[in-house]
């Protein structure tokens, strides 16, 4: 990417955006079903969301609004980042197991039953 400080921005793209795209795909499939029309809609929405995010960040940078983050106390920002991390973990479990996850006995049992799927992802993450 242009002027990125990340060594490998593709990995960050996959970590943060795949759950969003997965949810978007479920919505399109519910509305249109499977087929070429749904695929075309998904590609359009993926592209549109990428362009919109790019425009928002370009505008924030152009207007030098990054300093707005300094108005929030550090513990609030750390809490938000922790919440995002928890959301990413739960969504990763749901995407890997292809079903909803809950923090009760049924969710834990489902995770154990599908550990062959989730365990492989954890193994790759630990190895990397």
PDB file of C-alpha atoms in Angstrom:
ATOM      1  CA  UNK A   1       0.000   0.000   0.000  1.00  0.00           C
ATOM      2  CA  UNK A   2       1.044   3.568  -0.549  1.00  0.00           C
ATOM      3  CA  UNK A   3       2.948   4.990   2.445  1.00  0.00           C
ATOM      4  CA  UNK A   4       1.767   2.309   4.866  1.00  0.00           C
ATOM      5  CA  UNK A   5       3.700   1.647   8.057  1.00  0.00           C
ATOM      6  CA  UNK A   6       2.490  -1.953   8.215  1.00  0.00           C
ATOM      7  CA  UNK A   7       4.877  -4.643   7.066  1.00  0.00           C
ATOM      8  CA  UNK A   8       2.055  -6.718   5.599  1.00  0.00           C
ATOM      9  CA  UNK A   9      -1.231  -4.803   5.208  1.00  0.00           C
ATOM     10  CA  UNK A  10      -2.954  -7.768   3.532  1.00  0.00           C
ATOM     11  CA  UNK A  11      -3.052  -9.641   6.844  1.00  0.00           C
ATOM     12  CA  UNK A  12      -4.728  -6.695   8.553  1.00  0.00           C
ATOM     13  CA  UNK A  13      -7.257  -6.520   5.706  1.00  0.00           C
ATOM     14  CA  UNK A  14      -8.140 -10.189   6.238  1.00  0.00           C
ATOM     15  CA  UNK A  15      -8.350  -9.927  10.016  1.00  0.00           C
ATOM     16  CA  UNK A  16     -10.644  -6.917  10.123  1.00  0.00           C
ATOM     17  CA  UNK A  17     -12.690  -7.085   6.936  1.00  0.00           C
ATOM     18  CA  UNK A  18     -13.472 -10.761   6.387  1.00  0.00           C
ATOM     19  CA  UNK A  19     -16.086 -10.828   9.189  1.00  0.00           C
ATOM     20  CA  UNK A  20     -17.699  -7.707   7.698  1.00  0.00           C
ATOM     21  CA  UNK A  21     -17.745  -9.230   4.224  1.00  0.00           C
ATOM     22  CA  UNK A  22     -19.079 -12.501   5.639  1.00  0.00           C
ATOM     23  CA  UNK A  23     -22.000 -10.671   7.276  1.00  0.00           C
ATOM     24  CA  UNK A  24     -22.617  -8.719   4.094  1.00  0.00           C
ATOM     25  CA  UNK A  25     -22.692 -11.943   2.089  1.00  0.00           C
ATOM     26  CA  UNK A  26     -25.289 -13.432   4.453  1.00  0.00           C
ATOM     27  CA  UNK A  27     -27.507 -10.378   3.981  1.00  0.00           C
ATOM     28  CA  UNK A  28     -27.248 -10.530   0.180  1.00  0.00           C
ATOM     29  CA  UNK A  29     -27.932 -14.277   0.119  1.00  0.00           C
ATOM     30  CA  UNK A  30     -31.009 -13.801   2.333  1.00  0.00           C
ATOM     31  CA  UNK A  31     -32.331 -11.088   0.025  1.00  0.00           C
ATOM     32  CA  UNK A  32     -31.377 -12.500  -3.393  1.00  0.00           C
ATOM     33  CA  UNK A  33     -30.480 -16.143  -2.844  1.00  0.00           C
ATOM     34  CA  UNK A  34     -27.551 -17.763  -4.604  1.00  0.00           C
ATOM     35  CA  UNK A  35     -26.640 -16.973  -8.185  1.00  0.00           C
ATOM     36  CA  UNK A  36     -24.924 -14.543 -10.492  1.00  0.00           C
ATOM     37  CA  UNK A  37     -27.079 -11.599  -9.376  1.00  0.00           C
ATOM     38  CA  UNK A  38     -26.058 -12.120  -5.745  1.00  0.00           C
ATOM     39  CA  UNK A  39     -22.413 -12.448  -6.746  1.00  0.00           C
ATOM     40  CA  UNK A  40     -22.567  -9.230  -8.760  1.00  0.00           C
ATOM     41  CA  UNK A  41     -24.249  -7.453  -5.849  1.00  0.00           C
ATOM     42  CA  UNK A  42     -21.566  -8.679  -3.454  1.00  0.00           C
ATOM     43  CA  UNK A  43     -18.731  -7.494  -5.676  1.00  0.00           C
ATOM     44  CA  UNK A  44     -20.401  -4.115  -6.059  1.00  0.00           C
ATOM     45  CA  UNK A  45     -20.944  -3.764  -2.296  1.00  0.00           C
ATOM     46  CA  UNK A  46     -17.364  -4.848  -1.534  1.00  0.00           C
ATOM     47  CA  UNK A  47     -16.026  -2.241  -3.930  1.00  0.00           C
ATOM     48  CA  UNK A  48     -18.415   0.450  -2.729  1.00  0.00           C
ATOM     49  CA  UNK A  49     -17.529  -0.138   0.924  1.00  0.00           C
ATOM     50  CA  UNK A  50     -13.809   0.024   0.132  1.00  0.00           C
ATOM     51  CA  UNK A  51     -14.193   3.280  -1.788  1.00  0.00           C
ATOM     52  CA  UNK A  52     -16.354   4.816   0.946  1.00  0.00           C
ATOM     53  CA  UNK A  53     -13.879   3.928   3.703  1.00  0.00           C
ATOM     54  CA  UNK A  54     -11.034   5.284   1.585  1.00  0.00           C
ATOM     55  CA  UNK A  55     -12.880   8.563   1.009  1.00  0.00           C
ATOM     56  CA  UNK A  56     -13.685   8.959   4.709  1.00  0.00           C
ATOM     57  CA  UNK A  57     -10.079   8.397   5.754  1.00  0.00           C
ATOM     58  CA  UNK A  58      -8.763  10.637   2.979  1.00  0.00           C
ATOM     59  CA  UNK A  59     -11.124  13.395   4.098  1.00  0.00           C
ATOM     60  CA  UNK A  60     -10.130  12.996   7.757  1.00  0.00           C
ATOM     61  CA  UNK A  61      -6.463  13.149   6.808  1.00  0.00           C
ATOM     62  CA  UNK A  62      -6.906  16.065   4.412  1.00  0.00           C
ATOM     63  CA  UNK A  63      -8.758  18.077   7.076  1.00  0.00           C
ATOM     64  CA  UNK A  64      -6.118  17.049   9.658  1.00  0.00           C
ATOM     65  CA  UNK A  65      -8.774  15.638  11.967  1.00  0.00           C
ATOM     66  CA  UNK A  66      -6.562  12.857  13.333  1.00  0.00           C
ATOM     67  CA  UNK A  67      -5.924  15.028  16.373  1.00  0.00           C
ATOM     68  CA  UNK A  68      -9.562  14.554  17.382  1.00  0.00           C
ATOM     69  CA  UNK A  69      -8.465  11.282  18.995  1.00  0.00           C
ATOM     70  CA  UNK A  70      -6.587  13.291  21.645  1.00  0.00           C
ATOM     71  CA  UNK A  71      -9.903  14.558  23.046  1.00  0.00           C
ATOM     72  CA  UNK A  72     -10.738  11.065  24.310  1.00  0.00           C
ATOM     73  CA  UNK A  73      -9.086   9.767  27.493  1.00  0.00           C
ATOM     74  CA  UNK A  74      -6.579   6.968  26.947  1.00  0.00           C
ATOM     75  CA  UNK A  75      -8.595   4.428  28.979  1.00  0.00           C
ATOM     76  CA  UNK A  76     -11.628   5.029  26.737  1.00  0.00           C
ATOM     77  CA  UNK A  77      -9.561   4.335  23.627  1.00  0.00           C
ATOM     78  CA  UNK A  78      -8.014   1.236  25.194  1.00  0.00           C
ATOM     79  CA  UNK A  79     -11.502  -0.012  26.110  1.00  0.00           C
ATOM     80  CA  UNK A  80     -12.718   0.541  22.550  1.00  0.00           C
ATOM     81  CA  UNK A  81      -9.726  -1.303  21.142  1.00  0.00           C
ATOM     82  CA  UNK A  82     -10.314  -4.160  23.605  1.00  0.00           C
ATOM     83  CA  UNK A  83     -13.969  -4.330  22.557  1.00  0.00           C
ATOM     84  CA  UNK A  84     -12.943  -4.480  18.918  1.00  0.00           C
ATOM     85  CA  UNK A  85     -10.539  -7.307  19.780  1.00  0.00           C
ATOM     86  CA  UNK A  86     -13.270  -9.261  21.555  1.00  0.00           C
ATOM     87  CA  UNK A  87     -15.603  -8.707  18.585  1.00  0.00           C
ATOM     88  CA  UNK A  88     -12.929  -9.956  16.179  1.00  0.00           C
ATOM     89  CA  UNK A  89     -12.332 -13.087  18.290  1.00  0.00           C
ATOM     90  CA  UNK A  90     -16.035 -13.962  18.522  1.00  0.00           C
ATOM     91  CA  UNK A  91     -16.583 -13.245  14.834  1.00  0.00           C
ATOM     92  CA  UNK A  92     -13.555 -15.352  13.910  1.00  0.00           C
ATOM     93  CA  UNK A  93     -15.025 -18.257  15.875  1.00  0.00           C
ATOM     94  CA  UNK A  94     -18.380 -17.805  14.114  1.00  0.00           C
ATOM     95  CA  UNK A  95     -16.816 -17.584  10.648  1.00  0.00           C
ATOM     96  CA  UNK A  96     -14.555 -20.577  11.270  1.00  0.00           C
ATOM     97  CA  UNK A  97     -17.360 -22.783  12.608  1.00  0.00           C
ATOM     98  CA  UNK A  98     -19.993 -21.376  10.218  1.00  0.00           C
ATOM     99  CA  UNK A  99     -22.527 -20.889  13.015  1.00  0.00           C
ATOM    100  CA  UNK A 100     -23.364 -18.387  15.745  1.00  0.00           C
ATOM    101  CA  UNK A 101     -21.300 -18.489  18.926  1.00  0.00           C
ATOM    102  CA  UNK A 102     -22.588 -17.759  22.421  1.00  0.00           C
ATOM    103  CA  UNK A 103     -20.879 -17.681  25.788  1.00  0.00           C
ATOM    104  CA  UNK A 104     -22.939 -20.476  27.299  1.00  0.00           C
ATOM    105  CA  UNK A 105     -22.631 -24.236  27.486  1.00  0.00           C
ATOM    106  CA  UNK A 106     -24.148 -24.745  24.023  1.00  0.00           C
ATOM    107  CA  UNK A 107     -21.576 -22.384  22.487  1.00  0.00           C
ATOM    108  CA  UNK A 108     -18.686 -24.145  24.221  1.00  0.00           C
ATOM    109  CA  UNK A 109     -19.986 -27.574  23.186  1.00  0.00           C
ATOM    110  CA  UNK A 110     -20.333 -26.348  19.600  1.00  0.00           C
ATOM    111  CA  UNK A 111     -16.753 -25.055  19.692  1.00  0.00           C
ATOM    112  CA  UNK A 112     -15.468 -28.387  20.997  1.00  0.00           C
ATOM    113  CA  UNK A 113     -17.453 -30.342  18.386  1.00  0.00           C
ATOM    114  CA  UNK A 114     -16.003 -28.194  15.593  1.00  0.00           C
ATOM    115  CA  UNK A 115     -12.517 -27.986  17.027  1.00  0.00           C
ATOM    116  CA  UNK A 116     -11.126 -29.635  13.888  1.00  0.00           C
ATOM    117  CA  UNK A 117     -12.057 -26.396  12.060  1.00  0.00           C
ATOM    118  CA  UNK A 118     -11.184 -23.891  14.779  1.00  0.00           C
ATOM    119  CA  UNK A 119      -8.054 -25.741  15.937  1.00  0.00           C
ATOM    120  CA  UNK A 120      -6.529 -25.565  12.474  1.00  0.00           C
ATOM    121  CA  UNK A 121      -6.940 -21.785  12.406  1.00  0.00           C
ATOM    122  CA  UNK A 122      -5.425 -21.459  15.901  1.00  0.00           C
ATOM    123  CA  UNK A 123      -2.510 -23.655  14.813  1.00  0.00           C
ATOM    124  CA  UNK A 124      -1.857 -21.419  11.775  1.00  0.00           C
ATOM    125  CA  UNK A 125      -2.045 -18.267  13.928  1.00  0.00           C
ATOM    126  CA  UNK A 126       0.331 -19.616  16.561  1.00  0.00           C
ATOM    127  CA  UNK A 127       2.740 -20.809  13.873  1.00  0.00           C
ATOM    128  CA  UNK A 128       2.756 -17.444  12.120  1.00  0.00           C
TER     129      UNK A 128
END
